[in-house]
PDB file of C-alpha atoms in Angstrom:
ATOM      1  CA  GLN A1367     100.715  22.632 110.801  1.00 72.00           C
ATOM      2  CA  ASP A1368      99.111  24.309 107.821  1.00 85.00           C
ATOM      3  CA  PHE A1369      98.461  23.024 104.311  1.00 91.00           C
ATOM      4  CA  GLY A1370      98.291  25.145 101.157  1.00 91.00           C
ATOM      5  CA  LEU A1371      94.994  24.727  99.327  1.00 93.00           C
ATOM      6  CA  GLY A1372      96.656  25.525  96.004  1.00 91.00           C
ATOM      7  CA  LYS A1373      97.471  21.816  96.007  1.00 90.00           C
ATOM      8  CA  ALA A1374      94.484  19.458  95.858  1.00 92.00           C
ATOM      9  CA  ILE A1375      93.670  17.172  98.769  1.00 95.00           C
ATOM     10  CA  THR A1376      93.525  13.802  97.057  1.00 94.00           C
ATOM     11  CA  GLN A1377      92.738  11.562 100.046  1.00 95.00           C
ATOM     12  CA  GLN A1378      89.220  10.976 101.401  1.00 96.00           C
ATOM     13  CA  GLY A1379      87.574  12.108  98.146  1.00 94.00           C
ATOM     14  CA  GLU A1380      84.166  10.668  99.051  1.00 96.00           C
ATOM     15  CA  TYR A1381      83.966  13.254 101.853  1.00 97.00           C
ATOM     16  CA  VAL A1382      84.084  16.134  99.356  1.00 97.00           C
ATOM     17  CA  LEU A1383      80.971  15.003  97.481  1.00 97.00           C
ATOM     18  CA  PRO A1384      77.575  16.621  98.068  1.00 97.00           C
ATOM     19  CA  SER A1385      74.979  14.558  99.905  1.00 95.00           C
ATOM     20  CA  GLU A1386      71.277  14.786 100.765  1.00 93.00           C
ATOM     21  CA  ASN A1387      71.630  17.510 103.422  1.00 95.00           C
ATOM     22  CA  VAL A1388      75.050  18.832 102.413  1.00 97.00           C
ATOM     23  CA  GLU A1389      74.429  20.570  99.091  1.00 97.00           C
ATOM     24  CA  SER A1390      78.005  21.682  98.549  1.00 97.00           C
ATOM     25  CA  ASN A1391      77.492  21.853  94.783  1.00 97.00           C
ATOM     26  CA  HIS A1392      74.600  24.348  94.992  1.00 96.00           C
ATOM     27  CA  GLU A1393      75.403  27.610  93.190  1.00 97.00           C
ATOM     28  CA  LYS A1394      74.701  29.886  96.169  1.00 96.00           C
ATOM     29  CA  ILE A1395      76.803  27.786  98.532  1.00 97.00           C
ATOM     30  CA  ARG A1396      79.707  27.585  96.077  1.00 97.00           C
ATOM     31  CA  THR A1397      79.522  31.364  95.513  1.00 97.00           C
ATOM     32  CA  ILE A1398      79.721  32.075  99.254  1.00 96.00           C
ATOM     33  CA  ALA A1399      82.511  29.530  99.770  1.00 96.00           C
ATOM     34  CA  VAL A1400      84.658  30.946  96.971  1.00 94.00           C
ATOM     35  CA  ASN A1401      84.044  34.651  97.632  1.00 96.00           C
ATOM     36  CA  ILE A1402      83.994  34.834 101.434  1.00 96.00           C
ATOM     37  CA  PHE A1403      86.541  32.125 102.272  1.00 96.00           C
ATOM     38  CA  ASP A1404      89.267  33.074  99.831  1.00 93.00           C
ATOM     39  CA  SER A1405      92.338  32.034 101.810  1.00 94.00           C
ATOM     40  CA  ASN A1406      94.784  29.514 100.360  1.00 94.00           C
ATOM     41  CA  SER A1407      95.478  28.240 103.887  1.00 96.00           C
ATOM     42  CA  TRP A1408      93.739  25.087 105.164  1.00 96.00           C
ATOM     43  CA  LEU A1409      93.939  26.355 108.743  1.00 95.00           C
ATOM     44  CA  GLU A1410      92.636  29.840 107.928  1.00 96.00           C
ATOM     45  CA  THR A1411      89.807  28.465 105.777  1.00 97.00           C
ATOM     46  CA  VAL A1412      88.645  26.079 108.507  1.00 97.00           C
ATOM     47  CA  ARG A1413      88.806  28.894 111.064  1.00 96.00           C
ATOM     48  CA  GLN A1414      86.913  31.329 108.811  1.00 97.00           C
ATOM     49  CA  VAL A1415      84.149  28.839 107.987  1.00 98.00           C
ATOM     50  CA  THR A1416      83.756  27.851 111.648  1.00 97.00           C
ATOM     51  CA  GLU A1417      83.575  31.429 112.894  1.00 97.00           C
ATOM     52  CA  TRP A1418      81.297  32.530 110.055  1.00 98.00           C
ATOM     53  CA  THR A1419      78.844  29.669 110.680  1.00 98.00           C
ATOM     54  CA  HIS A1420      78.931  30.255 114.438  1.00 98.00           C
ATOM     55  CA  GLY A1421      77.961  33.901 113.881  1.00 97.00           C
ATOM     56  CA  TYR A1422      75.537  33.299 111.001  1.00 98.00           C
ATOM     57  CA  VAL A1423      73.270  30.647 112.530  1.00 98.00           C
ATOM     58  CA  THR A1424      71.131  31.391 115.584  1.00 97.00           C
ATOM     59  CA  TYR A1425      70.764  28.437 117.937  1.00 96.00           C
ATOM     60  CA  ASP A1426      67.064  27.530 118.013  1.00 95.00           C
ATOM     61  CA  THR A1427      65.832  24.400 119.812  1.00 91.00           C
ATOM     62  CA  ALA A1428      62.608  24.462 117.761  1.00 91.00           C
ATOM     63  CA  TYR A1429      64.688  22.757 115.053  1.00 87.00           C
ATOM     64  CA  TYR A1430      65.427  19.693 117.201  1.00 85.00           C
ATOM     65  CA  PRO A1431      65.251  16.685 116.512  1.00 84.00           C
ATOM     66  CA  ASP A1432      65.021  17.096 112.720  1.00 86.00           C
ATOM     67  CA  THR A1433      68.062  17.815 110.576  1.00 87.00           C
ATOM     68  CA  PHE A1434      67.613  20.447 107.889  1.00 94.00           C
ATOM     69  CA  SER A1435      69.622  20.878 104.726  1.00 95.00           C
ATOM     70  CA  THR A1436      72.359  23.360 104.012  1.00 96.00           C
ATOM     71  CA  ARG A1437      70.092  25.417 101.762  1.00 96.00           C
ATOM     72  CA  HIS A1438      67.350  25.564 104.391  1.00 96.00           C
ATOM     73  CA  THR A1439      69.852  26.583 107.072  1.00 97.00           C
ATOM     74  CA  LEU A1440      71.385  29.205 104.800  1.00 96.00           C
ATOM     75  CA  GLU A1441      67.928  30.764 104.285  1.00 96.00           C
ATOM     76  CA  SER A1442      66.522  30.415 107.821  1.00 97.00           C
ATOM     77  CA  LYS A1443      69.775  31.243 109.654  1.00 97.00           C
ATOM     78  CA  ARG A1444      68.535  29.014 112.476  1.00 97.00           C
ATOM     79  CA  GLY A1445      69.148  25.534 113.807  1.00 97.00           C
ATOM     80  CA  VAL A1446      70.822  23.337 116.360  1.00 96.00           C
ATOM     81  CA  CYS A1447      74.172  21.554 116.180  1.00 95.00           C
ATOM     82  CA  ASP A1448      73.108  19.521 113.123  1.00 96.00           C
ATOM     83  CA  GLU A1449      72.450  22.662 111.079  1.00 97.00           C
ATOM     84  CA  PHE A1450      75.706  24.288 112.200  1.00 97.00           C
ATOM     85  CA  ALA A1451      77.462  21.083 111.082  1.00 97.00           C
ATOM     86  CA  VAL A1452      75.775  20.740 107.662  1.00 97.00           C
ATOM     87  CA  LEU A1453      76.331  24.400 106.776  1.00 98.00           C
ATOM     88  CA  SER A1454      80.013  24.278 107.719  1.00 98.00           C
ATOM     89  CA  ALA A1455      80.464  20.955 105.941  1.00 98.00           C
ATOM     90  CA  ALA A1456      78.939  22.298 102.733  1.00 98.00           C
ATOM     91  CA  MET A1457      81.151  25.391 102.739  1.00 98.00           C
ATOM     92  CA  LEU A1458      84.300  23.351 103.329  1.00 98.00           C
ATOM     93  CA  ARG A1459      83.352  20.695 100.774  1.00 98.00           C
ATOM     94  CA  ALA A1460      82.689  23.452  98.241  1.00 97.00           C
ATOM     95  CA  LYS A1461      86.330  24.429  98.850  1.00 97.00           C
ATOM     96  CA  GLU A1462      87.331  20.776  98.128  1.00 97.00           C
ATOM     97  CA  ILE A1463      88.180  20.055 101.771  1.00 97.00           C
ATOM     98  CA  PRO A1464      86.929  16.635 102.990  1.00 98.00           C
ATOM     99  CA  VAL A1465      84.473  16.745 105.904  1.00 98.00           C
ATOM    100  CA  ARG A1466      82.661  14.015 107.824  1.00 97.00           C
ATOM    101  CA  PHE A1467      80.221  14.169 110.715  1.00 96.00           C
ATOM    102  CA  ALA A1468      80.795  13.231 114.342  1.00 94.00           C
ATOM    103  CA  VAL A1469      77.930  12.323 116.650  1.00 93.00           C
ATOM    104  CA  GLY A1470      78.101  11.884 120.388  1.00 92.00           C
ATOM    105  CA  VAL A1471      77.540  13.820 123.565  1.00 91.00           C
ATOM    106  CA  VAL A1472      78.807  17.123 124.908  1.00 89.00           C
ATOM    107  CA  TYR A1473      79.063  18.389 128.472  1.00 86.00           C
ATOM    108  CA  SER A1474      77.413  21.802 128.831  1.00 79.00           C
ATOM    109  CA  GLY A1475      78.909  22.593 132.238  1.00 83.00           C
ATOM    110  CA  GLU A1476      75.796  21.224 133.919  1.00 89.00           C
ATOM    111  CA  SER A1477      74.892  17.997 132.109  1.00 90.00           C
ATOM    112  CA  TRP A1478      75.655  15.752 129.138  1.00 91.00           C
ATOM    113  CA  GLY A1479      73.502  15.974 126.013  1.00 90.00           C
ATOM    114  CA  ASN A1480      73.367  14.749 122.425  1.00 91.00           C
ATOM    115  CA  HIS A1481      75.548  16.703 120.028  1.00 93.00           C
ATOM    116  CA  SER A1482      77.025  16.661 116.535  1.00 94.00           C
ATOM    117  CA  TRP A1483      80.046  18.394 115.056  1.00 95.00           C
ATOM    118  CA  ILE A1484      82.347  17.857 112.104  1.00 96.00           C
ATOM    119  CA  GLN A1485      85.774  16.414 111.430  1.00 96.00           C
ATOM    120  CA  VAL A1486      87.853  18.065 108.725  1.00 96.00           C
ATOM    121  CA  PHE A1487      90.565  16.140 106.906  1.00 97.00           C
ATOM    122  CA  HIS A1488      94.119  17.482 106.959  1.00 96.00           C
ATOM    123  CA  PRO A1489      96.499  15.653 104.558  1.00 95.00           C
ATOM    124  CA  GLN A1490      99.316  15.377 107.127  1.00 93.00           C
ATOM    125  CA  LYS A1491      97.321  15.214 110.383  1.00 92.00           C
ATOM    126  CA  GLY A1492      94.236  13.177 109.485  1.00 94.00           C
ATOM    127  CA  TRP A1493      90.787  13.999 110.824  1.00 94.00           C
ATOM    128  CA  VAL A1494      90.640  17.163 112.928  1.00 93.00           C
ATOM    129  CA  PRO A1495      87.570  17.860 115.138  1.00 93.00           C
ATOM    130  CA  VAL A1496      85.796  21.179 114.566  1.00 95.00           C
ATOM    131  CA  ASP A1497      82.675  22.400 116.362  1.00 95.00           C
ATOM    132  CA  PRO A1498      80.925  25.303 114.616  1.00 97.00           C
ATOM    133  CA  THR A1499      78.111  25.307 117.196  1.00 95.00           C
ATOM    134  CA  TYR A1500      80.622  26.443 119.812  1.00 91.00           C
ATOM    135  CA  GLY A1501      82.869  28.262 117.316  1.00 92.00           C
ATOM    136  CA  GLU A1502      85.802  25.942 117.985  1.00 90.00           C
ATOM    137  CA  ALA A1503      88.078  25.343 115.001  1.00 85.00           C
ATOM    138  CA  THR A1504      90.922  22.791 115.078  1.00 67.00           C
ATOM    139  CA  LEU A1505      91.174  22.916 118.858  1.00 62.00           C
ATOM    140  CA  ILE A1506      88.144  21.685 120.722  1.00 63.00           C
ATOM    141  CA  ASP A1507      88.096  20.867 124.404  1.00 61.00           C
ATOM    142  CA  GLY A1508      87.518  17.503 126.039  1.00 61.00           C
ATOM    143  CA  THR A1509      83.803  17.946 126.689  1.00 66.00           C
ATOM    144  CA  ARG A1510      82.797  15.832 123.641  1.00 64.00           C
ATOM    145  CA  LEU A1511      82.671  12.057 123.307  1.00 61.00           C
ATOM    146  CA  ASN A1512      82.018  10.307 120.000  1.00 66.00           C
ATOM    147  CA  SER A1513      79.329   7.667 120.117  1.00 58.00           C
ATOM    148  CA  TRP A1514      80.448   5.867 116.935  1.00 52.00           C
TER     149      TRP A1514
END
């Protein structure tokens, strides 16, 4: 079910605010969010941000185990799941869509490993899992387990 972004999402307001690594109020991030992701559809915006981040960031294990900020990730275009998550979160928060982080493990097809992704708030559905590392928006498979 979709939601029109012409109407403000009033629940979960603390998850729209910028934070230390999620600089959703930075001018460059807000400019990208407004100009590239211009849909009025919640579903389309989440899909666009997820696919854009998945294509924009190159997975680079040299970034593990640190977590870098949105601005750093935007400039370097590199990172691991944490950087995919912070960049997507910043873009969605800049669009006034609440986002929180999920931490747990993911099954790669061969083994389980640490992983992070995001959950995006939908006013009628609640928190929806989204994994920009794998390019999965609103429908992610069962290979992830939250650890919190």
